[in-house]
XYZ file of C-alpha atoms in Angstrom:
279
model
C 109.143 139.661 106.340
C 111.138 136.633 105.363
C 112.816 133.984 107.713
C 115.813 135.954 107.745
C 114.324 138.986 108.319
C 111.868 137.566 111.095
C 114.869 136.201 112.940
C 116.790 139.361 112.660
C 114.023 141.108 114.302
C 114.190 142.351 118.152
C 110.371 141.902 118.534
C 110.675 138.052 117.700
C 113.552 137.993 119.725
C 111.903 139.516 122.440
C 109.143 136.865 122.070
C 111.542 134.058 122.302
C 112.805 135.195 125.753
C 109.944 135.341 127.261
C 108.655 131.780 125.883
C 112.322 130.365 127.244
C 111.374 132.315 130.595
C 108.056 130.847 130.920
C 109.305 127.200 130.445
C 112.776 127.294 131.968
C 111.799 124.937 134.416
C 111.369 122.214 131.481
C 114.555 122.612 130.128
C 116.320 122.903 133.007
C 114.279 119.288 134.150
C 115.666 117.375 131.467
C 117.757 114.292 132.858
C 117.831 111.850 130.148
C 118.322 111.603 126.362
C 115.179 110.531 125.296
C 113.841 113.726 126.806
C 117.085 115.724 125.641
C 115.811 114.073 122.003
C 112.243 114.861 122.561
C 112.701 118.747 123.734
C 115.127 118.878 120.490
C 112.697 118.009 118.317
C 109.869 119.763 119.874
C 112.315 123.264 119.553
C 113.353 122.172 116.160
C 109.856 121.950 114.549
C 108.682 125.108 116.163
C 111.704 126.327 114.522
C 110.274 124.538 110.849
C 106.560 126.141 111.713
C 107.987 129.733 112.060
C 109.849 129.405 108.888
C 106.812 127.949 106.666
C 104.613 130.738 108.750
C 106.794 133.121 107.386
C 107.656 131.557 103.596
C 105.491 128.528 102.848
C 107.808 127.756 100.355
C 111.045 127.813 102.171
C 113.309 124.077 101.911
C 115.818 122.752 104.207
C 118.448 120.970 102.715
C 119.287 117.442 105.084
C 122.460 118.815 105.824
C 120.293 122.570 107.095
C 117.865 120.727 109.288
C 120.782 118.340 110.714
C 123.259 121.748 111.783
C 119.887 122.958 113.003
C 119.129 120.503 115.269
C 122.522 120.208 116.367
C 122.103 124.226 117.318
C 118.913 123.408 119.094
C 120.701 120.866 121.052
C 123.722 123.377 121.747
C 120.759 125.783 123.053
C 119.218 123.396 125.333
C 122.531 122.607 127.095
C 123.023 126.275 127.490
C 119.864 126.820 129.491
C 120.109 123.829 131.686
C 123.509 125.106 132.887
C 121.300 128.845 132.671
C 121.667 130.480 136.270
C 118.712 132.880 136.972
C 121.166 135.392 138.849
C 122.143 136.859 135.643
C 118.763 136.240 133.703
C 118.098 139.455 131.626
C 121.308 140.113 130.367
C 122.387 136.423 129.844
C 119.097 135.023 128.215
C 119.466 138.240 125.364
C 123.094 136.898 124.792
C 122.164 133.508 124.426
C 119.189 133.991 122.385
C 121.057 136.893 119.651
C 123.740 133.886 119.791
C 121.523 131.298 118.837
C 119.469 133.280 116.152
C 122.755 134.209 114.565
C 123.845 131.171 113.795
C 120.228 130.079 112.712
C 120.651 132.748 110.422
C 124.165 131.389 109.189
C 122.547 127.716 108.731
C 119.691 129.080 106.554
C 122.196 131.824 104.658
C 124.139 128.564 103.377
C 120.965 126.042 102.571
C 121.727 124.836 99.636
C 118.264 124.944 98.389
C 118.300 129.045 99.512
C 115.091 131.117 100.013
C 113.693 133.318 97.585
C 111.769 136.203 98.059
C 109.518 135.289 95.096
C 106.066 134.960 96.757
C 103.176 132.771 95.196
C 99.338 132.711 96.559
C 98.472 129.169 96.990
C 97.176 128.149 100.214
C 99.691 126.054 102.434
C 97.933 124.519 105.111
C 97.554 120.810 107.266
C 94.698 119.025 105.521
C 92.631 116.607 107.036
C 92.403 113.021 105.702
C 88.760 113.617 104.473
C 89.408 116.257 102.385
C 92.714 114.814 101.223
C 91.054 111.403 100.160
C 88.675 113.127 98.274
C 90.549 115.438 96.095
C 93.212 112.638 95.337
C 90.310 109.968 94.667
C 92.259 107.723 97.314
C 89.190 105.659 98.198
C 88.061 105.545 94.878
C 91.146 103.077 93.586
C 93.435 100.300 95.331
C 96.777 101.424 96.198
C 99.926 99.458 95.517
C 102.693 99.158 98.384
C 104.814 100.528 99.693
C 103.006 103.932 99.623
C 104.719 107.050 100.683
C 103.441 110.380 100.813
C 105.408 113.186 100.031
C 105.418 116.131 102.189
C 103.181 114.842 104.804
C 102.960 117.147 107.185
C 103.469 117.761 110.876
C 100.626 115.617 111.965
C 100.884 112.794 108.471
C 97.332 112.781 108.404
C 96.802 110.682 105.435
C 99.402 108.351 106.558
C 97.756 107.559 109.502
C 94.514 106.910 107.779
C 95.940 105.039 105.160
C 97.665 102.987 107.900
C 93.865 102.669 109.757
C 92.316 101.367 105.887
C 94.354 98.689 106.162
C 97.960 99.534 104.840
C 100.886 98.156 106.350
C 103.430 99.590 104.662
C 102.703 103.768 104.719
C 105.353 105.864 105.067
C 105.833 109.849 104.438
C 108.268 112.515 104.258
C 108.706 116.170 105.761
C 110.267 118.812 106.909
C 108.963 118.586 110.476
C 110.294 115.429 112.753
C 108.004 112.922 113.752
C 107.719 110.608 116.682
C 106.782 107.905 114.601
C 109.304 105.887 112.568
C 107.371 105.132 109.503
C 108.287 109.158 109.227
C 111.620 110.499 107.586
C 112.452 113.962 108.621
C 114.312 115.528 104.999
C 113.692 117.181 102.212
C 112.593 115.599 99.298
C 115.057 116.963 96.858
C 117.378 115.303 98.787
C 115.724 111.625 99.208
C 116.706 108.969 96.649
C 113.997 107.462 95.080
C 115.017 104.104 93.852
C 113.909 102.075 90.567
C 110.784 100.297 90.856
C 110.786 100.714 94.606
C 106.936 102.254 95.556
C 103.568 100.823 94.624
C 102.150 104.159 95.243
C 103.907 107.909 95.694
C 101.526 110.490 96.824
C 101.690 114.399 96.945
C 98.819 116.923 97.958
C 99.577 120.252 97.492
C 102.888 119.797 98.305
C 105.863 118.955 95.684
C 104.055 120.232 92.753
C 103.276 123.400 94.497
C 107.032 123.789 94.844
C 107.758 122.598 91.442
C 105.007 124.699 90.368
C 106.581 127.626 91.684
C 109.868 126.938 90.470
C 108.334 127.071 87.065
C 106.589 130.201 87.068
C 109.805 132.493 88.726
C 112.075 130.438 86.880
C 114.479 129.835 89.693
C 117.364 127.950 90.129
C 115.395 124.753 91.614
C 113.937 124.301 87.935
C 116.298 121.214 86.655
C 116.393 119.637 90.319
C 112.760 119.455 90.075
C 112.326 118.073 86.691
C 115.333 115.491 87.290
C 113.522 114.614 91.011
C 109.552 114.497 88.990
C 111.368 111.823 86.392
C 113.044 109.773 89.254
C 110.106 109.623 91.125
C 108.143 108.033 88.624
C 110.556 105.811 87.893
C 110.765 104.681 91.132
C 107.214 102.951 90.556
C 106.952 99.597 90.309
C 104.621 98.161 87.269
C 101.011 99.546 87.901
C 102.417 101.902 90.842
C 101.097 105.376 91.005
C 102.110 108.689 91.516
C 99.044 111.192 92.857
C 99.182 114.422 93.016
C 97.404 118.487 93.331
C 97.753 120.695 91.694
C 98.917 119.481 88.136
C 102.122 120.402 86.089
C 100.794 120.388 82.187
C 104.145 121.756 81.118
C 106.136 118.365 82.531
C 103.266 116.203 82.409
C 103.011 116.624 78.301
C 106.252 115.759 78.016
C 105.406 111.933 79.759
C 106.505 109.006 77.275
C 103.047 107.564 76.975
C 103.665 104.298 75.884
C 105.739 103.860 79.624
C 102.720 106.052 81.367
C 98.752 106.628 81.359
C 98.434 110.329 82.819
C 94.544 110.613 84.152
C 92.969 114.461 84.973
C 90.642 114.319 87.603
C 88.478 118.259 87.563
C 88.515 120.132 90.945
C 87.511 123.648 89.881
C 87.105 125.332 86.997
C 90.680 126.130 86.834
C 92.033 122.607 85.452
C 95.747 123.809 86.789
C 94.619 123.136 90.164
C 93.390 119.226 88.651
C 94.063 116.085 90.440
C 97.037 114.132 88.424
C 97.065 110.029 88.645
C 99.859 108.603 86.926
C 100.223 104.894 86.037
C 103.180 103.569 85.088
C 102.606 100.576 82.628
């Protein structure tokens, strides 16, 4: 089922109640705002898991995940006021409340769902394996570095940040207690002019773009115009790094302004590391 579908449902519903049952007690403990902050965003990236769970491809628009939060905050001021008098009947109103209007956020994301489906794996890689398909320890990176799509737990920015890099940053969906972090989407986030010594992306925008490609959707031009600005957003000798590769964009690269570099993982050369240097 998709995201809409999977909050539409009463068996997920059902499932929600009883997690909100089990851990009433936290909610109803909260009693300051960096906790009110902290349950939000623990709530809201639950939220974020089931929707990738259900549609690894699905993108919140900044404008989505901010009216979601703001709903998640709504919720958690419901049930600390919550009296267990009136528990069953109560809790299913609050809940069918709550998923409607998740459903209303995600009906008007700008970047909508489609129902397209694509098999490539969508997962949280460690730093290992990430460092060796994107022949990170093989080259020195220029800074800042930022890695695109990052993931819940930014493994390879904490890594990176352990070999020695100061200034590591990443991007996601999920919020992050760290503040090298930027919850958004990166359709969204402006990549400046000679800005990043290094931009990094493992199976992660160019899936997406990738995707966009083959069903032909209506992301298409938003993802060529965001590839461009990205590498312009390099400074001199900067790099852009990436899995899998996009031969269809990547021949069209002015080569006298960038040296594009092919790096084999598997037989199939579309799933290729891509290095990019811009001159």
């Amino acid at each position: 089922m998709n995201v809409i579908e999977y909050l539409e449902n009463n068996q997920t519903k059902n499932q929600i109640i009883k997690l909100i049952k089990d851990n009433l007690v936290l909610y109803q403990g909260i009693d300051s705002e960096i906790k009110f902050e902290s349950f939000t965003g623990v709530l809201y990236n639950m939220f974020v898991k089931e929707c990738v769970q259900n549609n690894q491809y699905i993108s919140l628009s900044n404008e989505s995940i901010r009216k979601i939060k703001t709903q998640y905050r709504f919720l958690i001021n419901q049930l600390k006021a919550f009296s267990e008098n009136d528990f069953d009947g109560k809790l299913s109103e609050i809940v069918e409340s709550h998923r409607k209007v998740l459903v209303k956020i995600l009906n008007s994301n700008i970047y909508s769902e489609s129902t397209n489906q694509v098999l490539i794996p969508c997962s949280e890689y460690s730093d290992d394996f990430q460092t060796d398909i994107l022949r990170i320890n093989d080259i020195e990176l220029l800074q800042p570095i930022i890695d695109v799509g990052c993931g819940k737990n930014c493994s390879l920015v904490m890594y990176l940040k352990g070999s020695g890099y100061t200034q590591v940053f990443g991007i996601d969906q999920y919020e992050s207690e760290h503040n090298y972090i930027l919850t958004g989407n990166w359709l969204d986030f402006e990549f400046r002019g000679n800005t990043f010594g290094t931009i990094i992306s493992h199976m992660a925008f160019s899936n997406h773009f990738n995707r966009a490609i083959v069903f032909d959707d209506n992301k298409i031009e938003l993802y060529i115009k965001k590839y461009f600005e990205i590498l312009n957003s390099l400074k001199s000798g900067g790099l852009f790094i990436y899995t899998p590769a996009i031969p269809s964009i990547e021949n069209k690269l002015n080569k006298e302004k960038f040296i594009l570099n092919y790096y084999k993982n598997t037989e199939n050369r579309k799933l290729d590391t891509v290095i990019i240097e811009r001159v």
